[in-house]
PDB file of C-alpha atoms in Angstrom:
ATOM      1  CA  GLU A 462      97.681  37.791  93.542  1.00  0.00           C
ATOM      2  CA  SER A 463      94.643  35.525  93.297  1.00  0.00           C
ATOM      3  CA  ILE A 464      91.438  36.300  95.291  1.00  0.00           C
ATOM      4  CA  MET A 465      87.983  34.997  95.542  1.00  0.00           C
ATOM      5  CA  VAL A 466      84.925  37.032  94.644  1.00  0.00           C
ATOM      6  CA  ILE A 467      81.686  36.056  96.269  1.00  0.00           C
ATOM      7  CA  GLU A 468      78.445  37.649  95.086  1.00  0.00           C
ATOM      8  CA  ALA A 469      74.673  37.476  95.805  1.00  0.00           C
ATOM      9  CA  ASN A 470      71.697  39.338  94.481  1.00  0.00           C
ATOM     10  CA  ILE A 471      69.237  40.394  97.191  1.00  0.00           C
ATOM     11  CA  ASP A 472      65.772  41.732  96.510  1.00  0.00           C
ATOM     12  CA  ASP A 473      63.852  40.977  99.675  1.00  0.00           C
ATOM     13  CA  MET A 474      65.965  42.219 102.595  1.00  0.00           C
ATOM     14  CA  ASN A 475      65.511  45.278 104.710  1.00  0.00           C
ATOM     15  CA  PRO A 476      68.340  47.678 103.507  1.00  0.00           C
ATOM     16  CA  GLU A 477      68.741  48.851 107.063  1.00  0.00           C
ATOM     17  CA  LEU A 478      70.543  45.620 107.717  1.00  0.00           C
ATOM     18  CA  PHE A 479      73.123  46.089 104.990  1.00  0.00           C
ATOM     19  CA  PRO A 480      75.636  48.176 106.993  1.00  0.00           C
ATOM     20  CA  SER A 481      75.902  45.620 109.767  1.00  0.00           C
ATOM     21  CA  LEU A 482      76.223  42.837 107.164  1.00  0.00           C
ATOM     22  CA  VAL A 483      79.151  44.575 105.489  1.00  0.00           C
ATOM     23  CA  SER A 484      80.684  45.124 108.864  1.00  0.00           C
ATOM     24  CA  ASP A 485      80.259  41.431 109.838  1.00  0.00           C
ATOM     25  CA  LEU A 486      81.836  40.365 106.500  1.00  0.00           C
ATOM     26  CA  LEU A 487      84.852  42.537 107.096  1.00  0.00           C
ATOM     27  CA  GLU A 488      85.170  41.446 110.670  1.00  0.00           C
ATOM     28  CA  ASN A 489      85.097  37.833 109.559  1.00  0.00           C
ATOM     29  CA  GLY A 490      87.955  38.189 107.084  1.00  0.00           C
ATOM     30  CA  ALA A 491      86.628  39.770 103.952  1.00  0.00           C
ATOM     31  CA  CYS A 492      89.276  41.972 102.237  1.00  0.00           C
ATOM     32  CA  ASP A 493      86.491  44.188 100.959  1.00  0.00           C
ATOM     33  CA  ALA A 494      82.667  44.094 100.742  1.00  0.00           C
ATOM     34  CA  PHE A 495      80.351  46.503  98.989  1.00  0.00           C
ATOM     35  CA  ILE A 496      76.748  46.776  97.849  1.00  0.00           C
ATOM     36  CA  THR A 497      75.638  47.991  94.455  1.00  0.00           C
ATOM     37  CA  PRO A 498      71.939  48.775  93.560  1.00  0.00           C
ATOM     38  CA  ILE A 499      70.771  46.732  90.624  1.00  0.00           C
ATOM     39  CA  LEU A 500      67.474  46.031  88.798  1.00  0.00           C
ATOM     40  CA  GLY A 501      66.582  42.429  89.596  1.00  0.00           C
ATOM     41  CA  LYS A 502      64.102  39.892  88.275  1.00  0.00           C
ATOM     42  CA  LYS A 503      60.732  41.110  87.138  1.00  0.00           C
ATOM     43  CA  GLY A 504      62.107  44.756  87.268  1.00  0.00           C
ATOM     44  CA  ARG A 505      62.355  44.691  90.994  1.00  0.00           C
ATOM     45  CA  PRO A 506      64.951  46.972  92.803  1.00  0.00           C
ATOM     46  CA  ALA A 507      67.643  44.728  94.241  1.00  0.00           C
ATOM     47  CA  HIS A 508      71.228  44.933  95.507  1.00  0.00           C
ATOM     48  CA  LEU A 509      74.311  43.062  94.490  1.00  0.00           C
ATOM     49  CA  ILE A 510      76.519  42.168  97.486  1.00  0.00           C
ATOM     50  CA  THR A 511      80.100  41.674  96.342  1.00  0.00           C
ATOM     51  CA  VAL A 512      82.812  40.367  98.726  1.00  0.00           C
ATOM     52  CA  LEU A 513      86.586  39.920  98.083  1.00  0.00           C
ATOM     53  CA  VAL A 514      88.118  37.281 100.316  1.00  0.00           C
ATOM     54  CA  ASP A 515      91.380  35.255 100.494  1.00  0.00           C
ATOM     55  CA  HIS A 516      90.915  31.630  99.512  1.00  0.00           C
ATOM     56  CA  GLU A 517      91.402  30.224 102.997  1.00  0.00           C
ATOM     57  CA  LEU A 518      88.448  32.332 104.371  1.00  0.00           C
ATOM     58  CA  VAL A 519      85.873  31.552 101.783  1.00  0.00           C
ATOM     59  CA  SER A 520      83.965  29.207 104.079  1.00  0.00           C
ATOM     60  CA  VAL A 521      83.747  31.594 106.971  1.00  0.00           C
ATOM     61  CA  VAL A 522      82.788  34.620 104.851  1.00  0.00           C
ATOM     62  CA  SER A 523      80.276  32.531 102.841  1.00  0.00           C
ATOM     63  CA  ASP A 524      78.656  31.409 106.038  1.00  0.00           C
ATOM     64  CA  THR A 525      78.524  35.032 107.226  1.00  0.00           C
ATOM     65  CA  LEU A 526      76.843  36.118 104.040  1.00  0.00           C
ATOM     66  CA  LEU A 527      74.390  33.229 103.978  1.00  0.00           C
ATOM     67  CA  LEU A 528      73.423  33.645 107.627  1.00  0.00           C
ATOM     68  CA  GLY A 529      73.332  37.460 107.671  1.00  0.00           C
ATOM     69  CA  SER A 530      71.316  38.006 104.572  1.00  0.00           C
ATOM     70  CA  SER A 531      68.177  36.727 102.833  1.00  0.00           C
ATOM     71  CA  THR A 532      70.040  35.228  99.898  1.00  0.00           C
ATOM     72  CA  LEU A 533      69.300  31.620  98.801  1.00  0.00           C
ATOM     73  CA  GLY A 534      72.701  31.220  97.139  1.00  0.00           C
ATOM     74  CA  LEU A 535      76.098  32.597  96.290  1.00  0.00           C
ATOM     75  CA  ARG A 536      78.203  32.817  93.174  1.00  0.00           C
ATOM     76  CA  MET A 537      82.000  32.502  93.475  1.00  0.00           C
ATOM     77  CA  ARG A 538      84.886  33.039  91.151  1.00  0.00           C
ATOM     78  CA  ARG A 539      88.604  33.319  91.328  1.00  0.00           C
ATOM     79  CA  GLU A 540      90.122  36.582  89.941  1.00  0.00           C
ATOM     80  CA  GLU A 541      93.574  37.997  89.721  1.00  0.00           C
ATOM     81  CA  ARG A 542      94.405  41.398  91.111  1.00  0.00           C
ATOM     82  CA  ILE A 543      97.261  43.866  91.427  1.00  0.00           C
ATOM     83  CA  THR A 544      97.559  45.834  94.602  1.00  0.00           C
ATOM     84  CA  LEU A 545      99.947  48.422  95.816  1.00  0.00           C
ATOM     85  CA  LYS A 546     102.127  47.805  98.900  1.00  0.00           C
ATOM     86  CA  ARG A 547     100.451  49.475 101.816  1.00  0.00           C
ATOM     87  CA  GLU A 548     102.052  50.859 104.991  1.00  0.00           C
ATOM     88  CA  TRP A 549     100.614  52.527 108.052  1.00  0.00           C
ATOM     89  CA  HIS A 550     102.234  55.619 109.518  1.00  0.00           C
ATOM     90  CA  PHE A 551     101.149  58.459 111.822  1.00  0.00           C
ATOM     91  CA  VAL A 552     101.249  62.211 111.399  1.00  0.00           C
ATOM     92  CA  GLU A 553     100.811  64.828 114.057  1.00  0.00           C
ATOM     93  CA  THR A 554      98.138  67.542 113.792  1.00  0.00           C
ATOM     94  CA  ALA A 555      97.227  70.394 116.052  1.00  0.00           C
ATOM     95  CA  TRP A 556      94.636  68.159 117.663  1.00  0.00           C
ATOM     96  CA  GLY A 557      96.481  64.812 117.857  1.00  0.00           C
ATOM     97  CA  LYS A 558      98.120  61.942 116.059  1.00  0.00           C
ATOM     98  CA  ILE A 559      96.400  60.564 112.946  1.00  0.00           C
ATOM     99  CA  LYS A 560      96.873  57.194 111.340  1.00  0.00           C
ATOM    100  CA  VAL A 561      97.650  57.405 107.656  1.00  0.00           C
ATOM    101  CA  LYS A 562      97.680  54.717 104.933  1.00  0.00           C
ATOM    102  CA  VAL A 563     100.565  55.064 102.445  1.00  0.00           C
ATOM    103  CA  ALA A 564     100.651  53.044  99.166  1.00  0.00           C
ATOM    104  CA  ARG A 565     103.750  52.583  97.145  1.00  0.00           C
ATOM    105  CA  HIS A 566     104.226  51.619  93.544  1.00  0.00           C
ATOM    106  CA  LYS A 567     107.724  50.416  92.563  1.00  0.00           C
ATOM    107  CA  GLY A 568     109.080  52.027  95.794  1.00  0.00           C
ATOM    108  CA  THR A 569     107.605  55.460  95.226  1.00  0.00           C
ATOM    109  CA  ILE A 570     104.776  56.822  97.298  1.00  0.00           C
ATOM    110  CA  ASN A 571     101.730  56.833  95.103  1.00  0.00           C
ATOM    111  CA  THR A 572      98.918  57.544  97.504  1.00  0.00           C
ATOM    112  CA  THR A 573      98.494  58.874 101.058  1.00  0.00           C
ATOM    113  CA  ALA A 574      95.149  58.769 102.873  1.00  0.00           C
ATOM    114  CA  PRO A 575      94.342  59.648 106.452  1.00  0.00           C
ATOM    115  CA  GLU A 576      92.194  56.987 108.042  1.00  0.00           C
ATOM    116  CA  HIS A 577      88.618  58.350 108.544  1.00  0.00           C
ATOM    117  CA  ASP A 578      88.078  56.672 111.933  1.00  0.00           C
ATOM    118  CA  SER A 579      91.297  58.066 113.262  1.00  0.00           C
ATOM    119  CA  CYS A 580      90.324  61.539 112.075  1.00  0.00           C
ATOM    120  CA  GLU A 581      86.803  61.169 113.551  1.00  0.00           C
ATOM    121  CA  THR A 582      88.046  60.123 116.972  1.00  0.00           C
ATOM    122  CA  VAL A 583      90.524  63.092 117.155  1.00  0.00           C
ATOM    123  CA  ALA A 584      88.015  65.610 115.760  1.00  0.00           C
ATOM    124  CA  ARG A 585      85.210  64.673 118.215  1.00  0.00           C
ATOM    125  CA  LYS A 586      87.630  64.747 121.156  1.00  0.00           C
ATOM    126  CA  ALA A 587      88.938  68.190 120.055  1.00  0.00           C
ATOM    127  CA  GLY A 588      85.535  69.644 119.142  1.00  0.00           C
ATOM    128  CA  VAL A 589      86.519  70.421 115.541  1.00  0.00           C
ATOM    129  CA  THR A 590      85.287  69.088 112.235  1.00  0.00           C
ATOM    130  CA  ILE A 591      86.476  65.900 110.708  1.00  0.00           C
ATOM    131  CA  ARG A 592      87.370  67.810 107.573  1.00  0.00           C
ATOM    132  CA  GLU A 593      89.790  70.044 109.455  1.00  0.00           C
ATOM    133  CA  VAL A 594      91.579  67.081 110.966  1.00  0.00           C
ATOM    134  CA  TYR A 595      91.608  65.131 107.665  1.00  0.00           C
ATOM    135  CA  GLU A 596      93.016  68.093 105.681  1.00  0.00           C
ATOM    136  CA  ALA A 597      95.686  68.796 108.284  1.00  0.00           C
ATOM    137  CA  ALA A 598      96.681  65.094 108.367  1.00  0.00           C
ATOM    138  CA  TYR A 599      96.744  64.833 104.594  1.00  0.00           C
ATOM    139  CA  ALA A 600      98.911  67.942 104.325  1.00  0.00           C
ATOM    140  CA  ALA A 601     101.435  66.435 106.767  1.00  0.00           C
ATOM    141  CA  ALA A 602     101.401  63.154 104.942  1.00  0.00           C
ATOM    142  CA  ILE A 603     102.040  64.576 101.521  1.00  0.00           C
ATOM    143  CA  LYS A 604     105.016  66.466 102.994  1.00  0.00           C
ATOM    144  CA  GLY A 605     106.299  63.118 104.420  1.00  0.00           C
ATOM    145  CA  GLU A 606     106.006  64.369 108.083  1.00  0.00           C
ATOM    146  CA  PHE A 607     105.552  60.831 109.453  1.00  0.00           C
ATOM    147  CA  ILE A 608     106.187  60.090 113.153  1.00  0.00           C
ATOM    148  CA  ASP A 609     106.580  56.824 115.030  1.00  0.00           C
ATOM    149  CA  GLY A 610     103.339  55.162 116.027  1.00  0.00           C
TER     150      GLY A 610
END
């Protein structure tokens, strides 16, 4: 599938603002957004913001990046990618139901991963560690013990 990659180098922005910028990009339609430390012009520490977005949302996501950061411009390119088919299921743990992402390749389950936010919510409510909930959910998922949502 074809996807757009939007990038900007930033060397003059308070890094405390990066987490909310990434959240805003994702909320406004980015498929993914991430920040990589780089060495910029004149040897200055800088950050590369990379955003993956479907073609039809380029304008919205570009506006979000331009308004939410100190960049003066963006680079864009079209790239091709291969992605696994993803499904959402639930598994039951001793503390509650957990959302799990399942990825398939040619019809066979390739990857299972409990959703962190789901694990965190259940763990905090139950007074146990996120790790305990995650590991229990992962064990149930790899056994294929999926339940209806």
